[in-house]
Tab-separated table of C-alpha atoms in Angstrom:
chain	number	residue	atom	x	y	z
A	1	UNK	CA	-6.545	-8.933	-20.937
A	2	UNK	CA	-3.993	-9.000	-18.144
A	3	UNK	CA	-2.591	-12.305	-16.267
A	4	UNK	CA	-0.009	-12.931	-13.938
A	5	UNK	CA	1.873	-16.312	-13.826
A	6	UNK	CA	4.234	-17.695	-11.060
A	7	UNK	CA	6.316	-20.322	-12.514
A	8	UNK	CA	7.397	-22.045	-9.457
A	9	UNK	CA	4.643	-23.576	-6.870
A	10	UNK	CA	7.031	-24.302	-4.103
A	11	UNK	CA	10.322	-23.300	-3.485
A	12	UNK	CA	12.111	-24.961	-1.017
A	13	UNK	CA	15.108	-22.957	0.415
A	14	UNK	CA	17.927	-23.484	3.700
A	15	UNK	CA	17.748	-21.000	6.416
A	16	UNK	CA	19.620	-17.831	5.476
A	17	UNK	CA	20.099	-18.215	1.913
A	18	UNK	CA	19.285	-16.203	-0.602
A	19	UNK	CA	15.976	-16.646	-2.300
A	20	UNK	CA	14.062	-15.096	-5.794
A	21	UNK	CA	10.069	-15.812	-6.478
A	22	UNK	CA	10.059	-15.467	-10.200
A	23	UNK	CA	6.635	-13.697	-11.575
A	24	UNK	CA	5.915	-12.498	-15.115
A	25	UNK	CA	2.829	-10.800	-16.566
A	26	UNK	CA	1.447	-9.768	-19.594
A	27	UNK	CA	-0.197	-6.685	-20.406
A	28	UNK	CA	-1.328	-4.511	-23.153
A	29	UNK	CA	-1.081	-1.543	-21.167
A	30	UNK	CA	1.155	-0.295	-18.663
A	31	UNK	CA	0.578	-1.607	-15.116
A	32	UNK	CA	1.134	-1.237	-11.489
A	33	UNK	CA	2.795	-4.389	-9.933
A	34	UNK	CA	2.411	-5.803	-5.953
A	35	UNK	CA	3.853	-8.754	-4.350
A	36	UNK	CA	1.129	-10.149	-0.995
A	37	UNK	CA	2.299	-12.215	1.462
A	38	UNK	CA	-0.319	-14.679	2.846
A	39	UNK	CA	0.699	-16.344	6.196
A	40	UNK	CA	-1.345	-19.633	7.355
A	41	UNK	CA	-4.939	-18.650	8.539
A	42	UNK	CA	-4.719	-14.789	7.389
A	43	UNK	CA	-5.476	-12.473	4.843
A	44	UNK	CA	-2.954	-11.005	2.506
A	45	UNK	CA	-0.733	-9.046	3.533
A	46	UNK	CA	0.892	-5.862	0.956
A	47	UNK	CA	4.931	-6.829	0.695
A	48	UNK	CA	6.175	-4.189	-1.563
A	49	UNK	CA	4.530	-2.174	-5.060
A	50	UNK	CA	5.664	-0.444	-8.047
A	51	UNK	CA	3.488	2.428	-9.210
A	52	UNK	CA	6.201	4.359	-10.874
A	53	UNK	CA	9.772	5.662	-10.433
A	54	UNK	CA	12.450	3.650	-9.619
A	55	UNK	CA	12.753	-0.173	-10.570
A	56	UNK	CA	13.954	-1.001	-7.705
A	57	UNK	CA	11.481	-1.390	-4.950
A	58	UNK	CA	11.846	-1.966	-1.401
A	59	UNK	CA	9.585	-3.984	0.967
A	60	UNK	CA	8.786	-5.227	3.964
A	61	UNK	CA	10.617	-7.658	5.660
A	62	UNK	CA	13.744	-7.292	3.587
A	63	UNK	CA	12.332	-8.201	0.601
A	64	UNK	CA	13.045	-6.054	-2.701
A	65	UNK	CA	11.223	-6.951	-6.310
A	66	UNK	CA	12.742	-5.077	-9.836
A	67	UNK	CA	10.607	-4.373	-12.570
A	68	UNK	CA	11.762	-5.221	-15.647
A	69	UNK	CA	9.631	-3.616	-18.740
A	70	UNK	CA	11.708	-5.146	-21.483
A	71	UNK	CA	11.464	-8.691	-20.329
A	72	UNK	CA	7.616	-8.448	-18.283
A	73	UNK	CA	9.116	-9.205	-15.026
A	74	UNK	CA	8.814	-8.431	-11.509
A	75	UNK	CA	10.927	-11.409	-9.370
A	76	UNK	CA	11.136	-10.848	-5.746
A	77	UNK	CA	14.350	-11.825	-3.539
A	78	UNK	CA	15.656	-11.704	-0.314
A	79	UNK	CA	19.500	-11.844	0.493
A	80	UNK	CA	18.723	-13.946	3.515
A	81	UNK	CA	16.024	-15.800	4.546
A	82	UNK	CA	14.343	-16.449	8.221
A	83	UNK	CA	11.902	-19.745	9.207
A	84	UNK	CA	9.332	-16.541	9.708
A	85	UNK	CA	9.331	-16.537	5.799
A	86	UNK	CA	7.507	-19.629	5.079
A	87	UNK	CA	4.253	-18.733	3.694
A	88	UNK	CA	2.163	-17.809	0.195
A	89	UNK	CA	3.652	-15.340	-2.099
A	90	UNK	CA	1.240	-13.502	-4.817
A	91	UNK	CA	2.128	-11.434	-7.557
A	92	UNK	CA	-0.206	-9.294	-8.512
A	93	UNK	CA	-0.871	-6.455	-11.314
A	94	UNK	CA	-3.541	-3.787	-12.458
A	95	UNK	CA	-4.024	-2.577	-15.432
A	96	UNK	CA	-2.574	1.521	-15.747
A	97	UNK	CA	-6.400	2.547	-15.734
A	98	UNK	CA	-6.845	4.649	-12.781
A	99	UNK	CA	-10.139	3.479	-12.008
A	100	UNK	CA	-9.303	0.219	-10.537
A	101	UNK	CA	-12.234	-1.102	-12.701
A	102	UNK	CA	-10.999	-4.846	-12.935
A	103	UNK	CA	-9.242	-4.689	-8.978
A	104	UNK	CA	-5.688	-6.887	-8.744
A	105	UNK	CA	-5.191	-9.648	-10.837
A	106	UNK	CA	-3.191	-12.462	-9.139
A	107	UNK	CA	-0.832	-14.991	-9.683
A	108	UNK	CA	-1.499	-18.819	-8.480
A	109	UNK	CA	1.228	-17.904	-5.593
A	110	UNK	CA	4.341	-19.652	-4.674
A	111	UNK	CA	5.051	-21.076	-1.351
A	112	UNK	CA	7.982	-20.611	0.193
A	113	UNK	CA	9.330	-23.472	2.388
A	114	UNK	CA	12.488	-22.597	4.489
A	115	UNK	CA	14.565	-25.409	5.736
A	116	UNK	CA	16.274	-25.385	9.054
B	1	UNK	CA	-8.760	1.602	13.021
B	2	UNK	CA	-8.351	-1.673	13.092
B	3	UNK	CA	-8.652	-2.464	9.668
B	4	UNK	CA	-10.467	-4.334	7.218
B	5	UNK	CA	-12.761	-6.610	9.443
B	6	UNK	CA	-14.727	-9.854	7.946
B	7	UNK	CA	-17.422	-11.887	9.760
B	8	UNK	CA	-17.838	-14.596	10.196
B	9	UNK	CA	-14.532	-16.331	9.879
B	10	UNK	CA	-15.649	-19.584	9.211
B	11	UNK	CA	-19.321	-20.618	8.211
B	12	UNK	CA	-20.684	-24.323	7.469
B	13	UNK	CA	-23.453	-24.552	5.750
B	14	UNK	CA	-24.960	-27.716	4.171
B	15	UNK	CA	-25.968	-27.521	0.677
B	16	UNK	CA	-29.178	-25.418	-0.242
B	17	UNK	CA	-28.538	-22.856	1.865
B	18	UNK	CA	-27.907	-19.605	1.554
B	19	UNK	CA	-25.184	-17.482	3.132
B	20	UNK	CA	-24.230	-14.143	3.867
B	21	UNK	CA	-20.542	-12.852	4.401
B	22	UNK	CA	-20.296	-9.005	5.911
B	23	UNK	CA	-17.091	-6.637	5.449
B	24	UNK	CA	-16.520	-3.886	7.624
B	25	UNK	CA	-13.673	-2.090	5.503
B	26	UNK	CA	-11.285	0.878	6.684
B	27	UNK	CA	-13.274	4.036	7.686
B	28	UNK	CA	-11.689	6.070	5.278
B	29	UNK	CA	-11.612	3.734	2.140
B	30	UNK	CA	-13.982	4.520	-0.658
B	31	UNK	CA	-13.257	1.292	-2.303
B	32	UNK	CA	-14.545	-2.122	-1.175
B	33	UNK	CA	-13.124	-5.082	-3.579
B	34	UNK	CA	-15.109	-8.823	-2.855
B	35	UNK	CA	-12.556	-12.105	-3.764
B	36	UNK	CA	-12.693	-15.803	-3.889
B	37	UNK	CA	-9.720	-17.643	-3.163
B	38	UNK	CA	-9.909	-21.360	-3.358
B	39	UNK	CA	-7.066	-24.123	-2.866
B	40	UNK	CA	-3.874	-23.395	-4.508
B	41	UNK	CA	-5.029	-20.338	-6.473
B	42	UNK	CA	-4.643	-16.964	-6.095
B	43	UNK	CA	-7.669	-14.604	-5.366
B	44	UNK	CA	-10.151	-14.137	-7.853
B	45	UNK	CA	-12.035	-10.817	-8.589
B	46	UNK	CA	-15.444	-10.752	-8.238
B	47	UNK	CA	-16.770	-7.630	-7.745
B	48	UNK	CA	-16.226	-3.983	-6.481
B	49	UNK	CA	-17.910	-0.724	-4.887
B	50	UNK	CA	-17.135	2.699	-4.981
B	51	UNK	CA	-18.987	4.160	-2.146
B	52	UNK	CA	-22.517	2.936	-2.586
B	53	UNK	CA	-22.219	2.309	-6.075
B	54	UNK	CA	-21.229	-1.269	-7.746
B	55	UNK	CA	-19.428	-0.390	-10.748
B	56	UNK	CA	-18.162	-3.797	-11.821
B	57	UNK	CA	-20.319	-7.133	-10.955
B	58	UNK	CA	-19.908	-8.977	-14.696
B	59	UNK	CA	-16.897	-10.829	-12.360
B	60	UNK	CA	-19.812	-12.628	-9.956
B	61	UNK	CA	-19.639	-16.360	-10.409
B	62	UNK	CA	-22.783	-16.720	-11.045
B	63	UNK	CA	-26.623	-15.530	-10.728
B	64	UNK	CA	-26.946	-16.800	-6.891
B	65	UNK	CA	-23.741	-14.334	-6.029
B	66	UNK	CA	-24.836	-10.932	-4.871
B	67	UNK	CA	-23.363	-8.071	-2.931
B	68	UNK	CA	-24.488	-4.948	-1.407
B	69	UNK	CA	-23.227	-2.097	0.267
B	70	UNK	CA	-26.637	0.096	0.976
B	71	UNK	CA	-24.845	3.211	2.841
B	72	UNK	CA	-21.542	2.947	1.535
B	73	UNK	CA	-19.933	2.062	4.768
B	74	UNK	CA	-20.185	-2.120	5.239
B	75	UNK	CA	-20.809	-4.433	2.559
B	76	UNK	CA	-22.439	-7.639	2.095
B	77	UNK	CA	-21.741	-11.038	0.254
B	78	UNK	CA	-24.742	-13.071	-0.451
B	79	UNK	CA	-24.461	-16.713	-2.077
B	80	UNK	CA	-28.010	-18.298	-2.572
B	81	UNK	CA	-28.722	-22.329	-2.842
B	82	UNK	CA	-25.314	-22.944	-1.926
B	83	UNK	CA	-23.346	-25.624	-3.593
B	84	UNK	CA	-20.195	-27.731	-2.773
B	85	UNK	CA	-18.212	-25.869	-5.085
B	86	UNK	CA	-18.980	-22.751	-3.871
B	87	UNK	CA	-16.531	-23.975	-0.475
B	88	UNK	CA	-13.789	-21.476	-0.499
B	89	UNK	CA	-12.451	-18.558	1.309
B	90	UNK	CA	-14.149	-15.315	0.136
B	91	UNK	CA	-11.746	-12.072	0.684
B	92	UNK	CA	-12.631	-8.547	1.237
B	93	UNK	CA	-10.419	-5.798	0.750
B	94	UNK	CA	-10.690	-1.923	0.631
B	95	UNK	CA	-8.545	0.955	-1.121
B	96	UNK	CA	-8.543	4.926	-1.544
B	97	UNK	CA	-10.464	6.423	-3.956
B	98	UNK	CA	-7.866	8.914	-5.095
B	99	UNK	CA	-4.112	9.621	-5.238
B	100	UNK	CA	-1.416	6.438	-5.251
B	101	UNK	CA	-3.200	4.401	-2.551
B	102	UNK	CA	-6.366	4.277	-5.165
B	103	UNK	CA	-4.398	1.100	-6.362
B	104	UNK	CA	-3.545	-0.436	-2.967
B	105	UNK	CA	-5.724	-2.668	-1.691
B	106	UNK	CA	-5.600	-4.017	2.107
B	107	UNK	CA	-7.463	-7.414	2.783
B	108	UNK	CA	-9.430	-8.886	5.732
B	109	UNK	CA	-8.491	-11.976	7.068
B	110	UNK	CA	-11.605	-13.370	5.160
B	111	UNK	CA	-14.498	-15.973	5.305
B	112	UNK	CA	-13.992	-19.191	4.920
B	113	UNK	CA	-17.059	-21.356	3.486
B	114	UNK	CA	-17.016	-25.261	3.774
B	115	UNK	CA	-20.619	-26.414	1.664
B	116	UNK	CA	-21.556	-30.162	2.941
């Protein structure tokens, strides 16, 4: 079975700082990893994904995650961060299948509170 | 295409009821995905169509959860003798059949259910 965990519920963070949502998963198989963004009142909204390729994956937004195989990982950061930000973060992962069979599994989220 | 469209966006109900929560997803989009997303957790899966067919519904919370999707265009989320912990915000998303957006799902803004 697959699950995602976000260690951090809230992170509180100054304008314009820098800023890394922390998100591991676990996996018996390989997997394809998304970050959502969910602002007040709306659905989810795709950030970034890793399907393959590089580790390094670009976003919306400014935001960048890096998959990390060895150590089950896929953090997201932003160099700078904008009162815009403030909203829900969800990792998410599926299982290397194909089929989609199970959908995304998610994380609890993390919400991002930017400070003025 | 406006993308994927939910209805209603809000429903009260008082308990006993039943309800009935419609997705219109993208045109294109073989894939429609139903969640349930309640406070401070991320999205749960609960069940999924490919075209007309509903390939995985072992997810559905429970006997009085049902969902259709007759013609393989709009689908349907049906909760019977509703109960206070059924209040949540119930999700619909769609994805590709095929290719590397099979595994990228776009959500509606959803349906959010408050039971009395």
């Amino acid at each position: 079975a697959q699950s995602v965990t976000q260690l951090d519920s809230q992170v509180p963070v100054f304008e314009e700082a820098p800023v890394e949502l922390r998100c591991n998963y676990s996996s018996s198989v390989s997997v394809y990893l998304f970050w959502y963004v969910q602002y007040p009142n709306q659905g989810l909204q795709l950030l970034l994904k890793y399907l393959s390729g590089s580790t390094l994956v670009k976003g919306i937004n400014g935001f960048e995650a890096e998959f990390n195989k060895s150590q089950t990982s896929f953090h997201l950061r932003k160099p700078s961060v904008h009162i815009s930000d403030t909203a829900e973060y969800f990792c998410a992962v599926i299982m290397y299948s194909g089929g989609g069979a199970d959908g995304l599994t998610f994380g609890k989220g993390t919400h991002l509170i930017i400070q003025p | 295409d406006t993308g994927v469209s939910q209805d209603p966006r809000h429903k009260i109900t008082k308990r006993g009821q039943n309800v009935t929560f419609r997705c219109d997803p993208i045109s294109e989009h073989n894939r429609l995905y139903w969640y349930r997303q309640t406070l401070g957790q991320g999205p749960e899966f609960l069940t999924y169509f490919q075209n007309e067919a509903q390939l995985e519904k072992s997810r559905l919370l429970s006997d009085r959860f049902s969902a259709e999707r007759p013609k393989g265009s709009f689908s349907t989320l049906e909760i019977q003798h509703t109960e206070q912990g059924d209040s949540a915000m119930y999700l619909c998303a769609s994805s590709l059949l095929a290719g590397a957006g099979a595994n990228v799902l776009t959500f509606g803004a959803g349906s959010r259910l408050t039971v009395l």
